[in-house]
XYZ file of C-alpha atoms in Angstrom:
540
model
C -17.411 -38.131 -14.608
C -18.405 -34.575 -15.546
C -22.107 -33.844 -15.650
C -24.066 -30.708 -16.451
C -26.760 -29.427 -14.133
C -28.578 -27.078 -16.474
C -28.485 -23.353 -17.084
C -27.681 -21.200 -20.068
C -24.358 -19.447 -19.991
C -24.643 -15.787 -20.855
C -22.215 -14.688 -23.553
C -22.855 -10.948 -23.633
C -24.333 -8.274 -21.445
C -26.327 -7.166 -24.498
C -28.599 -10.197 -24.027
C -29.535 -9.214 -20.473
C -33.253 -8.699 -20.087
C -35.013 -6.353 -17.686
C -35.166 -9.059 -15.014
C -31.387 -9.558 -15.105
C -30.718 -5.836 -15.019
C -32.904 -5.537 -11.949
C -31.286 -8.588 -10.365
C -27.755 -7.238 -10.805
C -28.615 -3.569 -10.302
C -26.678 -3.023 -7.079
C -23.458 -4.647 -8.245
C -23.633 -2.921 -11.627
C -23.288 0.298 -9.654
C -20.063 -1.026 -8.121
C -18.165 -2.606 -11.009
C -20.221 -1.392 -13.968
C -21.293 -3.128 -17.154
C -17.715 -3.996 -18.162
C -17.059 -5.702 -14.845
C -20.337 -7.614 -15.031
C -19.557 -8.668 -18.578
C -16.197 -10.100 -17.522
C -17.934 -11.941 -14.704
C -20.558 -13.304 -17.114
C -17.820 -14.713 -19.358
C -15.954 -16.429 -16.511
C -15.864 -20.174 -15.866
C -14.931 -21.017 -12.274
C -13.884 -24.367 -10.856
C -14.456 -25.266 -7.198
C -12.238 -27.987 -5.737
C -13.885 -29.300 -2.578
C -17.434 -28.185 -1.797
C -17.501 -28.159 1.964
C -18.916 -25.112 3.775
C -16.111 -22.680 2.797
C -16.057 -23.654 -0.853
C -19.841 -23.775 -1.168
C -20.247 -20.335 0.420
C -17.596 -18.820 -1.846
C -19.113 -20.268 -5.004
C -22.640 -19.336 -3.891
C -21.641 -15.673 -3.813
C -20.215 -15.888 -7.335
C -23.330 -17.623 -8.657
C -25.573 -14.980 -7.122
C -23.289 -12.373 -8.660
C -23.821 -13.763 -12.158
C -20.652 -15.734 -12.959
C -20.974 -17.338 -16.390
C -20.442 -20.989 -15.451
C -19.087 -23.158 -12.671
C -17.822 -26.710 -12.225
C -17.764 -28.408 -8.818
C -15.243 -31.197 -8.135
C -15.823 -33.360 -5.061
C -16.065 -37.135 -4.631
C -17.391 -37.329 -1.079
C -21.001 -38.188 -0.370
C -23.349 -36.141 1.797
C -23.234 -37.350 5.400
C -24.940 -36.248 8.617
C -21.960 -34.078 9.519
C -22.426 -32.113 6.280
C -26.024 -31.281 7.172
C -24.859 -29.512 10.316
C -22.520 -27.003 8.695
C -23.422 -26.664 5.009
C -26.639 -24.741 4.421
C -26.751 -25.797 0.763
C -27.311 -29.449 1.696
C -30.500 -31.116 2.947
C -31.367 -34.500 4.434
C -33.022 -35.545 1.150
C -29.612 -35.325 -0.516
C -27.914 -37.854 1.766
C -25.749 -40.379 -0.055
C -25.590 -38.201 -3.172
C -22.181 -36.786 -3.944
C -21.593 -33.359 -2.482
C -20.606 -32.138 -5.949
C -24.012 -33.007 -7.382
C -25.969 -31.746 -4.372
C -24.192 -28.380 -4.179
C -24.326 -27.899 -7.934
C -28.091 -28.479 -8.006
C -28.663 -26.150 -5.053
C -26.641 -23.388 -6.678
C -28.475 -23.847 -9.951
C -31.759 -23.116 -8.204
C -30.343 -19.824 -6.918
C -29.531 -18.479 -10.389
C -30.848 -20.407 -13.348
C -28.976 -18.216 -15.855
C -25.644 -19.628 -14.651
C -24.455 -22.883 -16.239
C -23.378 -25.511 -13.719
C -21.636 -28.865 -13.926
C -19.985 -31.250 -11.492
C -17.344 -33.971 -11.347
C -17.856 -36.782 -8.824
C -14.220 -37.374 -7.959
C -11.812 -36.278 -5.271
C -9.903 -33.168 -6.499
C -6.456 -34.560 -5.644
C -7.224 -37.834 -7.433
C -8.542 -36.030 -10.512
C -5.566 -33.701 -10.757
C -3.075 -36.518 -10.267
C -4.707 -38.317 -13.192
C -5.435 -35.284 -15.372
C -3.672 -32.068 -14.285
C -4.645 -30.317 -17.527
C -8.276 -30.434 -16.317
C -7.794 -26.967 -14.783
C -6.618 -25.479 -18.082
C -10.117 -24.493 -19.185
C -10.903 -22.364 -16.119
C -9.988 -18.731 -15.625
C -10.215 -19.077 -11.856
C -9.959 -21.988 -9.438
C -11.375 -21.967 -5.909
C -9.622 -24.503 -3.687
C -11.216 -25.191 -0.300
C -9.771 -27.046 2.679
C -6.633 -28.153 0.857
C -3.433 -28.951 2.694
C -0.497 -26.660 2.043
C 1.186 -29.274 -0.171
C -1.970 -29.893 -2.227
C -2.550 -26.150 -2.607
C 1.041 -25.782 -3.837
C 0.449 -28.478 -6.479
C -2.748 -26.776 -7.635
C -0.898 -23.452 -7.766
C 1.756 -24.943 -10.056
C -0.941 -26.242 -12.415
C -2.743 -22.885 -12.434
C 0.467 -21.011 -13.174
C 1.207 -23.356 -16.073
C -2.201 -22.672 -17.639
C -2.381 -18.968 -16.789
C -5.255 -19.406 -14.323
C -5.708 -17.719 -10.968
C -6.162 -19.616 -7.702
C -8.008 -18.557 -4.560
C -7.185 -20.911 -1.711
C -9.503 -20.738 1.327
C -9.199 -22.766 4.475
C -11.014 -22.777 7.827
C -10.147 -24.455 11.099
C -12.628 -23.774 13.861
C -12.569 -20.026 14.468
C -9.544 -19.386 12.239
C -9.473 -18.965 8.464
C -6.902 -18.128 5.810
C -7.284 -16.892 2.244
C -4.437 -16.835 -0.268
C -4.125 -16.118 -3.986
C -1.943 -17.965 -6.459
C -0.949 -17.210 -10.029
C 1.743 -15.491 -12.037
C 0.858 -11.812 -12.382
C -2.336 -9.836 -12.267
C -2.530 -6.374 -13.868
C -4.968 -3.997 -12.211
C -6.171 -1.109 -14.352
C -9.288 -0.112 -12.431
C -7.904 -0.031 -8.889
C -10.764 2.244 -7.758
C -8.976 3.867 -4.781
C -11.034 5.668 -2.167
C -9.358 9.010 -2.808
C -8.497 10.139 -6.326
C -6.611 13.453 -6.682
C -8.005 15.942 -9.185
C -5.674 16.467 -12.151
C -6.646 19.923 -13.401
C -3.312 21.073 -14.904
C -3.755 24.632 -13.642
C 0.012 25.235 -13.669
C 0.505 23.520 -17.029
C -2.622 24.384 -19.009
C -3.142 23.899 -22.710
C -4.112 26.816 -25.020
C -7.817 25.974 -25.199
C -8.160 26.041 -21.420
C -6.430 29.403 -21.098
C -8.576 30.790 -23.920
C -11.696 29.757 -21.993
C -10.330 31.367 -18.814
C -9.859 34.635 -20.707
C -13.511 34.670 -21.762
C -14.533 35.422 -18.177
C -13.883 39.113 -17.523
C -14.807 39.139 -13.851
C -15.266 42.899 -13.579
C -17.924 42.876 -16.287
C -20.040 40.048 -14.836
C -23.245 40.613 -12.891
C -23.320 39.271 -9.336
C -25.306 36.107 -10.160
C -22.933 35.108 -12.954
C -19.909 36.095 -10.863
C -20.960 33.701 -8.088
C -21.134 30.847 -10.602
C -17.768 31.205 -12.307
C -16.161 27.742 -11.875
C -13.465 27.811 -9.222
C -11.060 26.150 -11.678
C -11.115 29.309 -13.773
C -10.741 31.586 -10.748
C -7.775 29.595 -9.503
C -6.134 29.608 -12.938
C -6.476 33.412 -13.102
C -4.915 33.755 -9.633
C -2.032 31.396 -10.416
C -1.338 33.199 -13.659
C -1.198 36.568 -11.882
C 1.064 35.088 -9.179
C 3.443 33.838 -11.863
C 3.508 37.237 -13.545
C 4.473 38.826 -10.234
C 7.146 36.203 -9.463
C 8.749 36.060 -12.884
C 10.245 32.696 -13.823
C 9.153 30.777 -10.711
C 7.413 27.604 -11.905
C 4.957 26.968 -9.079
C 4.122 28.076 -5.529
C 6.137 25.779 -3.280
C 6.113 27.415 0.147
C 3.315 28.257 2.531
C 4.016 31.961 1.892
C 3.664 31.365 -1.861
C 0.297 29.725 -1.333
C -0.755 32.523 1.012
C 0.036 34.998 -1.762
C -2.182 33.041 -4.167
C -4.975 33.186 -1.605
C -4.568 36.944 -1.204
C -4.833 37.339 -4.983
C -8.061 35.337 -4.925
C -9.401 37.423 -2.054
C -8.684 40.574 -4.035
C -10.756 39.176 -6.881
C -13.792 38.391 -4.693
C -16.651 40.857 -4.205
C -18.585 39.963 -1.066
C -16.101 37.459 0.403
C -18.734 34.777 0.946
C -19.048 33.410 -2.599
C -19.136 29.607 -2.667
C -17.029 29.400 -5.796
C -14.245 31.362 -4.099
C -14.459 29.143 -1.020
C -13.933 26.152 -3.322
C -10.932 27.924 -4.880
C -9.378 28.621 -1.447
C -9.794 24.975 -0.468
C -8.092 23.803 -3.674
C -4.987 26.019 -3.576
C -2.732 23.406 -2.002
C -3.752 20.656 -4.463
C -3.419 22.979 -7.457
C 0.089 24.029 -6.414
C 1.388 20.501 -5.767
C 3.984 19.158 -8.169
C 2.677 16.340 -10.374
C 3.647 12.970 -8.958
C 3.549 9.443 -10.268
C 2.228 7.052 -7.591
C 4.756 4.560 -6.235
C 2.887 1.526 -7.565
C 2.822 2.983 -11.080
C 6.510 3.935 -10.904
C 7.283 0.298 -10.122
C 5.213 -0.823 -13.121
C 6.984 1.629 -15.450
C 10.358 0.283 -14.255
C 9.334 -3.363 -14.518
C 11.456 -5.545 -16.814
C 8.283 -6.654 -18.609
C 7.916 -3.146 -20.076
C 10.605 -4.207 -22.579
C 8.020 -5.871 -24.758
C 8.404 -8.725 -27.211
C 6.065 -10.505 -29.593
C 4.606 -12.650 -26.816
C 3.953 -9.796 -24.376
C 0.377 -9.205 -23.283
C -1.512 -6.126 -24.485
C -1.202 -4.711 -20.974
C 2.567 -4.370 -21.247
C 2.300 -2.660 -24.642
C -0.049 -0.162 -22.982
C 2.470 0.365 -20.186
C 5.245 0.781 -22.751
C 3.214 3.390 -24.622
C 2.507 5.233 -21.372
C 6.205 5.208 -20.497
C 7.140 6.775 -23.838
C 4.416 9.388 -23.403
C 5.810 10.381 -20.000
C 9.468 10.330 -21.061
C 8.978 12.142 -24.352
C 6.469 14.650 -23.021
C 6.596 16.944 -20.016
C 6.808 14.108 -17.491
C 3.096 14.155 -16.681
C 0.621 11.331 -16.958
C -2.227 11.664 -19.470
C -5.304 13.511 -18.269
C -8.169 11.302 -17.164
C -10.674 13.842 -18.482
C -12.778 14.171 -15.344
C -13.464 17.282 -13.294
C -14.918 17.519 -9.778
C -18.313 18.896 -8.855
C -18.258 22.647 -8.331
C -20.424 25.724 -8.074
C -21.139 26.707 -11.663
C -23.796 27.331 -14.244
C -24.709 24.276 -16.273
C -23.353 25.756 -19.485
C -20.007 26.734 -17.943
C -19.570 23.339 -16.314
C -20.396 21.440 -19.503
C -17.977 23.552 -21.528
C -15.219 23.014 -18.975
C -15.967 19.294 -18.977
C -15.773 19.241 -22.775
C -12.351 20.915 -22.725
C -10.934 18.370 -20.290
C -12.423 15.415 -22.147
C -11.110 16.592 -25.493
C -7.640 17.085 -24.013
C -7.781 13.629 -22.430
C -8.760 12.121 -25.789
C -5.866 13.914 -27.494
C -3.352 12.644 -24.953
C -4.812 9.125 -25.093
C -4.363 9.241 -28.872
C -0.702 10.153 -28.313
C -0.274 7.152 -26.009
C -2.041 5.022 -28.632
C 0.489 6.141 -31.244
C 3.330 4.960 -29.023
C 1.523 1.648 -28.409
C 1.190 1.143 -32.179
C 4.904 1.904 -32.607
C 5.817 -0.752 -30.044
C 3.519 -3.321 -31.657
C 5.046 -2.629 -35.051
C 8.581 -2.856 -33.667
C 8.031 -6.454 -32.546
C 6.204 -7.504 -35.711
C 2.630 -7.406 -34.444
C -0.396 -5.672 -35.956
C -0.096 -1.998 -34.915
C -3.891 -1.771 -34.665
C -4.369 -4.873 -32.513
C -4.930 -2.761 -29.390
C -8.099 -0.732 -29.896
C -8.472 2.997 -29.278
C -11.135 2.302 -26.664
C -8.725 0.037 -24.779
C -6.041 2.737 -24.828
C -8.525 5.395 -23.728
C -9.739 3.236 -20.842
C -6.138 2.546 -19.799
C -5.202 6.232 -19.866
C -8.261 7.211 -17.853
C -7.074 4.885 -15.075
C -3.313 5.173 -15.676
C -2.587 6.876 -12.354
C -3.724 3.827 -10.389
C -2.349 1.016 -12.560
C -0.700 -1.761 -10.559
C 0.670 -5.250 -11.090
C 0.259 -7.826 -8.340
C 2.510 -10.870 -8.254
C 2.445 -13.734 -5.781
C 5.145 -16.047 -4.525
C 4.549 -19.695 -5.417
C 2.473 -21.392 -2.725
C 5.212 -24.005 -2.487
C 7.241 -21.444 -0.566
C 4.319 -21.142 1.837
C 4.110 -24.924 2.183
C 7.841 -25.170 2.847
C 7.688 -22.196 5.244
C 10.955 -20.847 3.952
C 12.717 -18.195 6.049
C 10.716 -14.986 6.014
C 11.916 -11.697 7.524
C 8.256 -10.788 8.133
C 7.515 -13.913 10.163
C 10.746 -13.627 12.116
C 10.057 -9.987 12.977
C 6.524 -10.719 14.191
C 7.519 -13.784 16.226
C 10.673 -12.398 17.847
C 11.069 -10.094 20.781
C 8.058 -9.352 22.953
C 4.491 -10.559 22.688
C 4.089 -12.352 19.326
C 1.414 -11.278 16.890
C -1.581 -13.610 17.255
C -2.309 -13.712 13.518
C 1.253 -14.826 12.758
C 1.141 -17.362 15.573
C -2.099 -18.810 14.183
C -0.541 -18.948 10.733
C 2.453 -20.814 12.180
C 0.150 -23.262 13.985
C -1.783 -23.976 10.778
C 1.470 -24.722 8.980
C 2.416 -26.977 11.909
C -0.966 -28.695 11.507
C 0.029 -29.633 7.958
C 3.226 -31.182 9.314
C 1.118 -32.959 11.927
C -1.132 -34.414 9.213
C 1.866 -35.555 7.167
C 3.247 -37.357 10.235
C 0.083 -38.793 11.814
C -2.231 -39.096 8.823
C -4.820 -36.778 10.404
C -5.187 -33.211 11.616
C -4.700 -32.392 15.322
C -7.724 -32.720 17.581
C -9.752 -34.891 15.224
C -10.029 -37.648 17.854
C -11.672 -36.446 21.054
C -9.729 -38.946 23.124
C -6.370 -37.570 21.991
C -6.914 -33.845 21.496
C -5.137 -32.841 24.721
C -2.095 -34.919 23.812
C -2.209 -33.371 20.341
C -1.645 -29.937 21.891
C 1.846 -30.938 22.984
C 2.611 -32.605 19.661
C 1.452 -29.536 17.732
C 3.502 -27.163 19.889
C 6.648 -29.197 19.293
C 6.103 -29.005 15.542
C 5.387 -25.258 15.759
C 8.558 -24.686 17.806
C 10.535 -26.627 15.217
C 9.129 -24.446 12.445
C 9.834 -21.279 14.444
C 13.397 -22.460 14.986
C 13.819 -22.985 11.240
C 12.845 -19.326 10.820
C 15.581 -18.269 13.225
C 13.208 -17.664 16.154
C 14.399 -19.279 19.361
C 11.880 -17.843 21.809
C 9.531 -20.514 23.175
C 6.771 -17.933 23.636
C 6.575 -17.572 19.838
C 3.933 -20.296 20.135
C 1.080 -19.069 22.346
C -0.196 -21.939 24.497
C -3.830 -20.822 24.411
C -3.831 -20.627 20.612
C -2.274 -24.076 20.246
C -4.940 -25.442 22.572
C -7.708 -23.766 20.562
C -6.428 -25.112 17.231
C -6.490 -28.648 18.640
C -9.860 -28.119 20.320
C -11.307 -27.120 16.952
C -10.446 -30.565 15.597
C -10.146 -29.197 12.024
C -13.896 -28.464 12.081
C -15.585 -26.117 9.605
C -18.108 -23.980 11.471
C -20.679 -22.561 9.117
C -20.617 -19.102 10.680
C -16.892 -18.854 9.986
C -17.194 -20.557 6.603
C -19.644 -17.814 5.582
C -17.055 -15.161 6.474
C -14.132 -16.985 4.860
C -16.193 -17.815 1.777
C -17.296 -14.193 1.530
C -13.697 -12.991 1.615
C -12.651 -15.606 -0.945
C -15.473 -14.680 -3.332
C -14.644 -10.990 -2.952
C -11.062 -11.705 -4.013
C -12.338 -13.883 -6.864
C -14.483 -11.025 -8.162
C -11.479 -8.690 -8.050
C -9.525 -11.155 -10.165
C -12.338 -11.856 -12.633
C -13.369 -8.231 -13.169
C -9.790 -6.852 -13.054
C -11.093 -4.175 -10.708
C -9.870 -3.264 -7.216
C -6.563 -4.554 -5.824
C -6.518 -8.207 -4.696
C -4.667 -9.577 -1.682
C -0.908 -9.607 -2.101
C -0.250 -11.795 0.942
C -1.927 -14.351 3.190
C -5.059 -13.142 4.961
C -5.575 -14.578 8.450
C -8.973 -14.172 10.115
C -9.051 -14.648 13.897
C -12.658 -15.385 14.823
C -11.828 -15.445 18.525
C -11.019 -11.739 18.425
C -12.877 -10.829 15.213
C -9.686 -9.394 13.703
C -8.009 -9.755 10.332
C -4.446 -9.300 9.142
C -2.735 -9.694 5.783
C 0.745 -11.138 6.141
C 3.110 -10.066 3.329
C 4.988 -13.350 3.309
């Protein structure tokens, strides 16, 4: 039965009081108000609240997720008290779902919590549509077959799945779902798009206002380098005739010499900034590979049922194809040596141009909506503007069905890593975990669970792993590392809290990416090797 455990679900960031703003201050600086608002509107379901699942959900609750529902039918036993910090001895014989839900509620009373006292597999077999009301599902310690079933349900209802699993000192995290558009990828390095070789009239008019010879020394030292570089590039073009842009090192050296001829003392900071930016300013505009793939995606041919995202992509594609081939300006400029007035005016010019180009994209989006019979104004101007500001880093992540993972179908990646010389330990551990699922299907338990048989289980597990490797086309016996097989059995399928905290942290990080639509989530299976403290993402 489903029961509530208190809390008031927040419906809008506008209702946040000073206490909440202080509480979420650090994360607001990372994903902003929009990201926090998406998180506050999310309802997350946790299937299985052992250490990994509880740690993952704890991080989301502390982060301000709107509501959660815990599904688990097991009761708190002594073994739970040794590895799950959310459980206490006073909670023995209660269901883990109730105990974890109550503990999480105490951590953040503004989050609504509920629980279902039933085994997840039993519940979903009886009522698979139960997951339809959740935007994200966390599945912890599920077998590969059960995870595949949950993935199919999530795909049917348009939900995302984060599957986390720990075995001793090894953990895996995988994501399931159809497709996930990423607009705010937030890459570490963002190139400046200043359009100095393809300026618009207003920018050139502002450049002409600065007659360098007539400026006093103080003003001269604070002319924004963007304007200096535009003057130099314009003079270079005049000298070269019809040449579009400097392409060779000699061309760029000539631009530098022009800049040097414009300087007075030779040590001006604004000129140093201009010298450092020559190469970037001369580079031909490029569309990132991920965005090129999105623009070529079949889904860009929109229909009435297409999501707003694909209408935005379609509008962007028309803007690029019908314009000069460049992406819309994002409207931002870098920090630079300048007077406040000059910087603000330059910033205004770039923002106004970005707004104009975003409006052009919006016109194309409206055309596409009208062409398929939808309201041409159903995608707001603010949505279009936000999309254009981040257009350069737009991506779409898609995942293979987890059934393919459960079946361990032939994978060129796995074969490459397991063949030849010393096999990759992360891939070997992944193979052993898949073999453990086969072991459980055959013996009704995971390897190493019984102390009296764990050494014999090593041989049984290796045989299953060799069989799986053979099905992948790998014949080498050393594809299964003896020491790793021994460790997997020695773990006895245990969940160590120290590793559960790491695995749960990774899972919650991926969940936040999915819920906020910011940053790029995992596209493959993450394997954490706690024996070596290393991590790898396998693009299976």
